[in-house]
């Protein structure tokens, strides 16, 4: 999978397509996602290095405990971010919900935004933007999609420009929508980190690994 983390100069009248950060995962690692194709070293939030692996095609996050965030991110040196990330065939969870998506504007382990898909045991897929500020979680906005778990890869895109936060999600095999599912305003964080995120909510039994 190719993951494009950010495009340069989002505040400009025209948005160019040159990426400051991207990863095609064409390497193998049993401990961290190592270094992105674009050259930045990955950092992690939550778990241990062995929870983050690369299999030559995809990046994988193993979530060994419930109610614990797992994030693998790079610093792209820019807080205005346009991020596209593919979730590889998210499955129907058992026990309780799962969450998978994008961490963006990451400052540190207690300050970051999330654009994620929450998948319920009943199959509902909800797109949500949330934020952690000083370790306190706040939901900025959410949208119940028409997507389904276990029906193929899903793609999320989030765009953060100044205080504008927009996100949309679609089946990867389809065409990217032209409208945003979420169009929100928030300006609490302006970090420059971005990457993959996964979490199992309390009571979840499966899955225990998440692929990007």
PDB file of C-alpha atoms in Angstrom:
ATOM      1  CA  UNK A   1       0.000   0.000   0.000  1.00  0.00           C
ATOM      2  CA  UNK A   2       1.177   3.542  -0.724  1.00  0.00           C
ATOM      3  CA  UNK A   3       0.396   6.052   2.016  1.00  0.00           C
ATOM      4  CA  UNK A   4       0.601   9.759   1.289  1.00  0.00           C
ATOM      5  CA  UNK A   5       0.935  11.742   4.470  1.00  0.00           C
ATOM      6  CA  UNK A   6       0.962  15.374   3.403  1.00  0.00           C
ATOM      7  CA  UNK A   7       1.056  17.729   0.436  1.00  0.00           C
ATOM      8  CA  UNK A   8       3.106  20.885   0.524  1.00  0.00           C
ATOM      9  CA  UNK A   9       1.818  24.434   0.711  1.00  0.00           C
ATOM     10  CA  UNK A  10      -1.847  23.857   1.506  1.00  0.00           C
ATOM     11  CA  UNK A  11      -2.335  27.524   2.279  1.00  0.00           C
ATOM     12  CA  UNK A  12      -1.403  28.461  -1.266  1.00  0.00           C
ATOM     13  CA  UNK A  13      -4.115  29.268  -3.829  1.00  0.00           C
ATOM     14  CA  UNK A  14      -3.300  26.017  -5.686  1.00  0.00           C
ATOM     15  CA  UNK A  15      -2.449  22.826  -3.851  1.00  0.00           C
ATOM     16  CA  UNK A  16       0.508  21.032  -5.467  1.00  0.00           C
ATOM     17  CA  UNK A  17       0.808  17.268  -5.473  1.00  0.00           C
ATOM     18  CA  UNK A  18       4.387  17.003  -4.169  1.00  0.00           C
ATOM     19  CA  UNK A  19       4.352  14.936  -0.979  1.00  0.00           C
ATOM     20  CA  UNK A  20       6.426  15.832   2.047  1.00  0.00           C
ATOM     21  CA  UNK A  21       5.827  12.376   3.452  1.00  0.00           C
ATOM     22  CA  UNK A  22       4.858   9.039   1.900  1.00  0.00           C
ATOM     23  CA  UNK A  23       5.428   5.335   2.405  1.00  0.00           C
ATOM     24  CA  UNK A  24       5.027   2.299   0.154  1.00  0.00           C
ATOM     25  CA  UNK A  25       6.133  -0.232   2.860  1.00  0.00           C
ATOM     26  CA  UNK A  26       8.424  -2.131   0.459  1.00  0.00           C
ATOM     27  CA  UNK A  27      10.702  -3.292   3.288  1.00  0.00           C
ATOM     28  CA  UNK A  28      10.543  -5.826   6.103  1.00  0.00           C
ATOM     29  CA  UNK A  29      10.849  -4.993   9.788  1.00  0.00           C
ATOM     30  CA  UNK A  30       9.924  -6.866  12.960  1.00  0.00           C
ATOM     31  CA  UNK A  31      10.427  -3.819  15.174  1.00  0.00           C
ATOM     32  CA  UNK A  32       8.917  -0.421  14.301  1.00  0.00           C
ATOM     33  CA  UNK A  33       8.023   0.864  10.858  1.00  0.00           C
ATOM     34  CA  UNK A  34      11.668   2.057  10.668  1.00  0.00           C
ATOM     35  CA  UNK A  35      11.961   4.801   8.028  1.00  0.00           C
ATOM     36  CA  UNK A  36       9.315   5.966   5.556  1.00  0.00           C
ATOM     37  CA  UNK A  37      10.011   5.903   1.827  1.00  0.00           C
ATOM     38  CA  UNK A  38      10.231   9.701   1.998  1.00  0.00           C
ATOM     39  CA  UNK A  39      13.103   9.451   4.504  1.00  0.00           C
ATOM     40  CA  UNK A  40      11.645  10.311   7.918  1.00  0.00           C
ATOM     41  CA  UNK A  41      12.135   7.940  10.856  1.00  0.00           C
ATOM     42  CA  UNK A  42       8.999   6.677  12.585  1.00  0.00           C
ATOM     43  CA  UNK A  43       8.189   7.296  16.245  1.00  0.00           C
ATOM     44  CA  UNK A  44       5.572   5.402  18.236  1.00  0.00           C
ATOM     45  CA  UNK A  45       2.919   6.226  20.825  1.00  0.00           C
ATOM     46  CA  UNK A  46       1.713   3.282  22.906  1.00  0.00           C
ATOM     47  CA  UNK A  47       2.894  -0.309  23.100  1.00  0.00           C
ATOM     48  CA  UNK A  48       6.420  -1.451  22.274  1.00  0.00           C
ATOM     49  CA  UNK A  49       8.508  -1.458  19.105  1.00  0.00           C
ATOM     50  CA  UNK A  50       7.585  -5.070  18.274  1.00  0.00           C
ATOM     51  CA  UNK A  51       3.905  -4.047  18.006  1.00  0.00           C
ATOM     52  CA  UNK A  52       4.762  -2.153  14.796  1.00  0.00           C
ATOM     53  CA  UNK A  53       5.913  -4.284  11.844  1.00  0.00           C
ATOM     54  CA  UNK A  54       6.302  -4.078   8.063  1.00  0.00           C
ATOM     55  CA  UNK A  55       5.826  -7.154   5.859  1.00  0.00           C
ATOM     56  CA  UNK A  56       7.149  -5.881   2.540  1.00  0.00           C
ATOM     57  CA  UNK A  57       3.728  -4.739   1.343  1.00  0.00           C
ATOM     58  CA  UNK A  58       1.969  -3.193   4.348  1.00  0.00           C
ATOM     59  CA  UNK A  59       2.483  -1.631   7.733  1.00  0.00           C
ATOM     60  CA  UNK A  60       0.855  -3.529  10.603  1.00  0.00           C
ATOM     61  CA  UNK A  61      -0.001  -2.446  14.156  1.00  0.00           C
ATOM     62  CA  UNK A  62      -0.622  -5.130  16.792  1.00  0.00           C
ATOM     63  CA  UNK A  63      -2.857  -3.844  19.588  1.00  0.00           C
ATOM     64  CA  UNK A  64      -2.142  -6.189  22.483  1.00  0.00           C
ATOM     65  CA  UNK A  65      -4.326  -4.434  25.058  1.00  0.00           C
ATOM     66  CA  UNK A  66      -7.742  -2.794  24.923  1.00  0.00           C
ATOM     67  CA  UNK A  67      -8.326   0.900  25.677  1.00  0.00           C
ATOM     68  CA  UNK A  68      -4.818   1.818  24.553  1.00  0.00           C
ATOM     69  CA  UNK A  69      -3.879   3.949  21.553  1.00  0.00           C
ATOM     70  CA  UNK A  70      -1.246   2.730  19.086  1.00  0.00           C
ATOM     71  CA  UNK A  71       0.287   5.298  16.740  1.00  0.00           C
ATOM     72  CA  UNK A  72       3.225   5.115  14.329  1.00  0.00           C
ATOM     73  CA  UNK A  73       4.068   8.547  12.933  1.00  0.00           C
ATOM     74  CA  UNK A  74       6.651  10.641  11.136  1.00  0.00           C
ATOM     75  CA  UNK A  75       7.411  14.352  11.455  1.00  0.00           C
ATOM     76  CA  UNK A  76       6.794  16.113   8.146  1.00  0.00           C
ATOM     77  CA  UNK A  77       7.653  19.586   9.453  1.00  0.00           C
ATOM     78  CA  UNK A  78       4.288  21.070   8.442  1.00  0.00           C
ATOM     79  CA  UNK A  79       1.039  21.471  10.386  1.00  0.00           C
ATOM     80  CA  UNK A  80      -1.106  22.146   7.312  1.00  0.00           C
ATOM     81  CA  UNK A  81      -1.690  18.558   6.276  1.00  0.00           C
ATOM     82  CA  UNK A  82      -3.562  16.639   3.596  1.00  0.00           C
ATOM     83  CA  UNK A  83      -3.346  12.958   4.460  1.00  0.00           C
ATOM     84  CA  UNK A  84      -4.595   9.890   2.596  1.00  0.00           C
ATOM     85  CA  UNK A  85      -4.311   6.447   4.167  1.00  0.00           C
ATOM     86  CA  UNK A  86      -5.697   3.017   3.274  1.00  0.00           C
ATOM     87  CA  UNK A  87      -7.095   0.618   5.884  1.00  0.00           C
ATOM     88  CA  UNK A  88      -6.615  -2.919   4.584  1.00  0.00           C
ATOM     89  CA  UNK A  89      -9.941  -4.797   4.769  1.00  0.00           C
ATOM     90  CA  UNK A  90     -11.099  -3.789   8.274  1.00  0.00           C
ATOM     91  CA  UNK A  91     -13.029  -6.744   9.702  1.00  0.00           C
ATOM     92  CA  UNK A  92     -16.146  -6.970  11.827  1.00  0.00           C
ATOM     93  CA  UNK A  93     -15.000  -6.861  15.469  1.00  0.00           C
ATOM     94  CA  UNK A  94     -16.168  -9.120  18.279  1.00  0.00           C
ATOM     95  CA  UNK A  95     -16.780  -8.088  21.877  1.00  0.00           C
ATOM     96  CA  UNK A  96     -16.595  -4.341  21.284  1.00  0.00           C
ATOM     97  CA  UNK A  97     -15.667  -1.683  18.731  1.00  0.00           C
ATOM     98  CA  UNK A  98     -12.374  -1.091  16.954  1.00  0.00           C
ATOM     99  CA  UNK A  99     -10.873   2.165  15.714  1.00  0.00           C
ATOM    100  CA  UNK A 100      -8.427   2.644  12.857  1.00  0.00           C
ATOM    101  CA  UNK A 101      -7.275   5.661  10.921  1.00  0.00           C
ATOM    102  CA  UNK A 102      -4.979   8.676  10.826  1.00  0.00           C
ATOM    103  CA  UNK A 103      -3.156  10.508  13.592  1.00  0.00           C
ATOM    104  CA  UNK A 104      -2.429  14.043  12.406  1.00  0.00           C
ATOM    105  CA  UNK A 105      -0.989  17.262  13.784  1.00  0.00           C
ATOM    106  CA  UNK A 106       0.774  15.083  16.346  1.00  0.00           C
ATOM    107  CA  UNK A 107       2.677  17.111  18.957  1.00  0.00           C
ATOM    108  CA  UNK A 108       3.584  14.371  21.442  1.00  0.00           C
ATOM    109  CA  UNK A 109       2.110  11.355  23.249  1.00  0.00           C
ATOM    110  CA  UNK A 110      -0.698  13.373  24.856  1.00  0.00           C
ATOM    111  CA  UNK A 111      -1.489  15.918  22.147  1.00  0.00           C
ATOM    112  CA  UNK A 112      -2.768  14.903  18.695  1.00  0.00           C
ATOM    113  CA  UNK A 113      -5.798  14.764  16.392  1.00  0.00           C
ATOM    114  CA  UNK A 114      -7.362  11.567  15.050  1.00  0.00           C
ATOM    115  CA  UNK A 115      -9.384  11.014  11.877  1.00  0.00           C
ATOM    116  CA  UNK A 116     -10.638   7.467  12.248  1.00  0.00           C
ATOM    117  CA  UNK A 117     -13.240   4.895  11.393  1.00  0.00           C
ATOM    118  CA  UNK A 118     -15.004   3.323  14.358  1.00  0.00           C
ATOM    119  CA  UNK A 119     -16.351  -0.123  13.456  1.00  0.00           C
ATOM    120  CA  UNK A 120     -19.084  -1.490  15.705  1.00  0.00           C
ATOM    121  CA  UNK A 121     -19.861  -5.149  16.377  1.00  0.00           C
ATOM    122  CA  UNK A 122     -23.080  -4.559  14.422  1.00  0.00           C
ATOM    123  CA  UNK A 123     -21.130  -3.403  11.366  1.00  0.00           C
ATOM    124  CA  UNK A 124     -21.793   0.355  11.521  1.00  0.00           C
ATOM    125  CA  UNK A 125     -18.815   2.392  10.309  1.00  0.00           C
ATOM    126  CA  UNK A 126     -18.558   5.892  11.776  1.00  0.00           C
ATOM    127  CA  UNK A 127     -16.061   8.512  10.607  1.00  0.00           C
ATOM    128  CA  UNK A 128     -14.866  10.641  13.497  1.00  0.00           C
ATOM    129  CA  UNK A 129     -12.414  13.450  14.180  1.00  0.00           C
ATOM    130  CA  UNK A 130     -11.232  13.533  17.785  1.00  0.00           C
ATOM    131  CA  UNK A 131      -8.461  15.291  19.675  1.00  0.00           C
ATOM    132  CA  UNK A 132      -6.276  14.573  22.666  1.00  0.00           C
ATOM    133  CA  UNK A 133      -5.192  17.764  24.410  1.00  0.00           C
ATOM    134  CA  UNK A 134      -3.016  17.214  27.490  1.00  0.00           C
ATOM    135  CA  UNK A 135      -4.283  13.632  27.464  1.00  0.00           C
ATOM    136  CA  UNK A 136      -7.977  14.579  27.511  1.00  0.00           C
ATOM    137  CA  UNK A 137     -10.114  13.132  24.704  1.00  0.00           C
ATOM    138  CA  UNK A 138     -12.737  15.275  22.964  1.00  0.00           C
ATOM    139  CA  UNK A 139     -14.815  14.268  19.930  1.00  0.00           C
ATOM    140  CA  UNK A 140     -14.788  17.183  17.484  1.00  0.00           C
ATOM    141  CA  UNK A 141     -17.379  15.637  15.157  1.00  0.00           C
ATOM    142  CA  UNK A 142     -18.692  12.362  13.733  1.00  0.00           C
ATOM    143  CA  UNK A 143     -20.575  11.031  10.712  1.00  0.00           C
ATOM    144  CA  UNK A 144     -22.237   7.625  10.264  1.00  0.00           C
ATOM    145  CA  UNK A 145     -21.153   6.364   6.842  1.00  0.00           C
ATOM    146  CA  UNK A 146     -22.737   3.849   4.481  1.00  0.00           C
ATOM    147  CA  UNK A 147     -19.513   1.794   4.470  1.00  0.00           C
ATOM    148  CA  UNK A 148     -19.317  -1.801   5.696  1.00  0.00           C
ATOM    149  CA  UNK A 149     -16.675  -3.826   7.514  1.00  0.00           C
ATOM    150  CA  UNK A 150     -15.187  -6.938   5.868  1.00  0.00           C
ATOM    151  CA  UNK A 151     -16.151  -5.634   2.419  1.00  0.00           C
ATOM    152  CA  UNK A 152     -12.716  -4.562   1.201  1.00  0.00           C
ATOM    153  CA  UNK A 153     -10.158  -1.838   1.774  1.00  0.00           C
ATOM    154  CA  UNK A 154     -11.283   1.574   3.000  1.00  0.00           C
ATOM    155  CA  UNK A 155      -9.523   4.883   2.421  1.00  0.00           C
ATOM    156  CA  UNK A 156      -9.572   7.922   4.698  1.00  0.00           C
ATOM    157  CA  UNK A 157      -8.494  11.413   3.748  1.00  0.00           C
ATOM    158  CA  UNK A 158      -8.176  14.306   6.175  1.00  0.00           C
ATOM    159  CA  UNK A 159      -7.255  17.905   5.354  1.00  0.00           C
ATOM    160  CA  UNK A 160      -6.149  20.329   8.074  1.00  0.00           C
ATOM    161  CA  UNK A 161      -5.663  23.945   6.995  1.00  0.00           C
ATOM    162  CA  UNK A 162      -5.525  26.638   9.690  1.00  0.00           C
ATOM    163  CA  UNK A 163      -8.568  25.880  11.895  1.00  0.00           C
ATOM    164  CA  UNK A 164     -10.433  23.930   9.173  1.00  0.00           C
ATOM    165  CA  UNK A 165     -10.544  20.143   9.643  1.00  0.00           C
ATOM    166  CA  UNK A 166     -12.192  18.085   6.889  1.00  0.00           C
ATOM    167  CA  UNK A 167     -12.432  14.328   6.395  1.00  0.00           C
ATOM    168  CA  UNK A 168     -14.033  11.736   4.138  1.00  0.00           C
ATOM    169  CA  UNK A 169     -13.925   7.957   3.701  1.00  0.00           C
ATOM    170  CA  UNK A 170     -14.741   5.609   0.826  1.00  0.00           C
ATOM    171  CA  UNK A 171     -14.210   2.095  -0.517  1.00  0.00           C
ATOM    172  CA  UNK A 172     -10.717   2.081  -1.990  1.00  0.00           C
ATOM    173  CA  UNK A 173     -11.843   0.354  -5.203  1.00  0.00           C
ATOM    174  CA  UNK A 174     -14.283   3.205  -5.851  1.00  0.00           C
ATOM    175  CA  UNK A 175     -13.850   6.836  -6.812  1.00  0.00           C
ATOM    176  CA  UNK A 176     -12.904   9.370  -4.171  1.00  0.00           C
ATOM    177  CA  UNK A 177     -15.912  11.571  -3.332  1.00  0.00           C
ATOM    178  CA  UNK A 178     -15.770  15.265  -4.143  1.00  0.00           C
ATOM    179  CA  UNK A 179     -17.522  16.319  -0.930  1.00  0.00           C
ATOM    180  CA  UNK A 180     -16.393  16.034   2.696  1.00  0.00           C
ATOM    181  CA  UNK A 181     -18.237  13.881   5.236  1.00  0.00           C
ATOM    182  CA  UNK A 182     -16.965  16.098   8.033  1.00  0.00           C
ATOM    183  CA  UNK A 183     -16.279  19.843   7.785  1.00  0.00           C
ATOM    184  CA  UNK A 184     -15.291  21.117  11.219  1.00  0.00           C
ATOM    185  CA  UNK A 185     -13.412  23.933  12.955  1.00  0.00           C
ATOM    186  CA  UNK A 186     -10.816  23.470  15.692  1.00  0.00           C
ATOM    187  CA  UNK A 187      -7.467  25.108  16.375  1.00  0.00           C
ATOM    188  CA  UNK A 188      -6.154  23.552  19.589  1.00  0.00           C
ATOM    189  CA  UNK A 189      -3.191  21.720  18.032  1.00  0.00           C
ATOM    190  CA  UNK A 190      -0.647  22.551  15.357  1.00  0.00           C
ATOM    191  CA  UNK A 191       1.803  19.649  15.546  1.00  0.00           C
ATOM    192  CA  UNK A 192       3.744  18.375  12.549  1.00  0.00           C
ATOM    193  CA  UNK A 193       3.502  14.602  13.061  1.00  0.00           C
ATOM    194  CA  UNK A 194       1.269  12.297  11.035  1.00  0.00           C
ATOM    195  CA  UNK A 195       0.792   8.529  10.737  1.00  0.00           C
ATOM    196  CA  UNK A 196      -1.339   5.443  11.368  1.00  0.00           C
ATOM    197  CA  UNK A 197      -3.576   4.862  14.386  1.00  0.00           C
ATOM    198  CA  UNK A 198      -5.346   1.815  15.845  1.00  0.00           C
ATOM    199  CA  UNK A 199      -7.247   1.033  19.045  1.00  0.00           C
ATOM    200  CA  UNK A 200      -9.439  -1.703  20.529  1.00  0.00           C
ATOM    201  CA  UNK A 201     -12.113  -0.377  22.857  1.00  0.00           C
ATOM    202  CA  UNK A 202     -12.766  -1.979  26.237  1.00  0.00           C
ATOM    203  CA  UNK A 203     -14.232  -5.475  25.907  1.00  0.00           C
ATOM    204  CA  UNK A 204     -12.965  -6.061  22.363  1.00  0.00           C
ATOM    205  CA  UNK A 205     -11.822  -9.616  21.577  1.00  0.00           C
ATOM    206  CA  UNK A 206     -10.870  -9.468  17.892  1.00  0.00           C
ATOM    207  CA  UNK A 207      -9.185  -8.304  15.732  1.00  0.00           C
ATOM    208  CA  UNK A 208      -5.872  -7.705  17.491  1.00  0.00           C
ATOM    209  CA  UNK A 209      -3.891  -6.422  14.498  1.00  0.00           C
ATOM    210  CA  UNK A 210      -4.593  -3.649  12.009  1.00  0.00           C
ATOM    211  CA  UNK A 211      -3.098  -3.283   8.550  1.00  0.00           C
ATOM    212  CA  UNK A 212      -2.341  -0.186   6.464  1.00  0.00           C
TER     213      UNK A 212
END
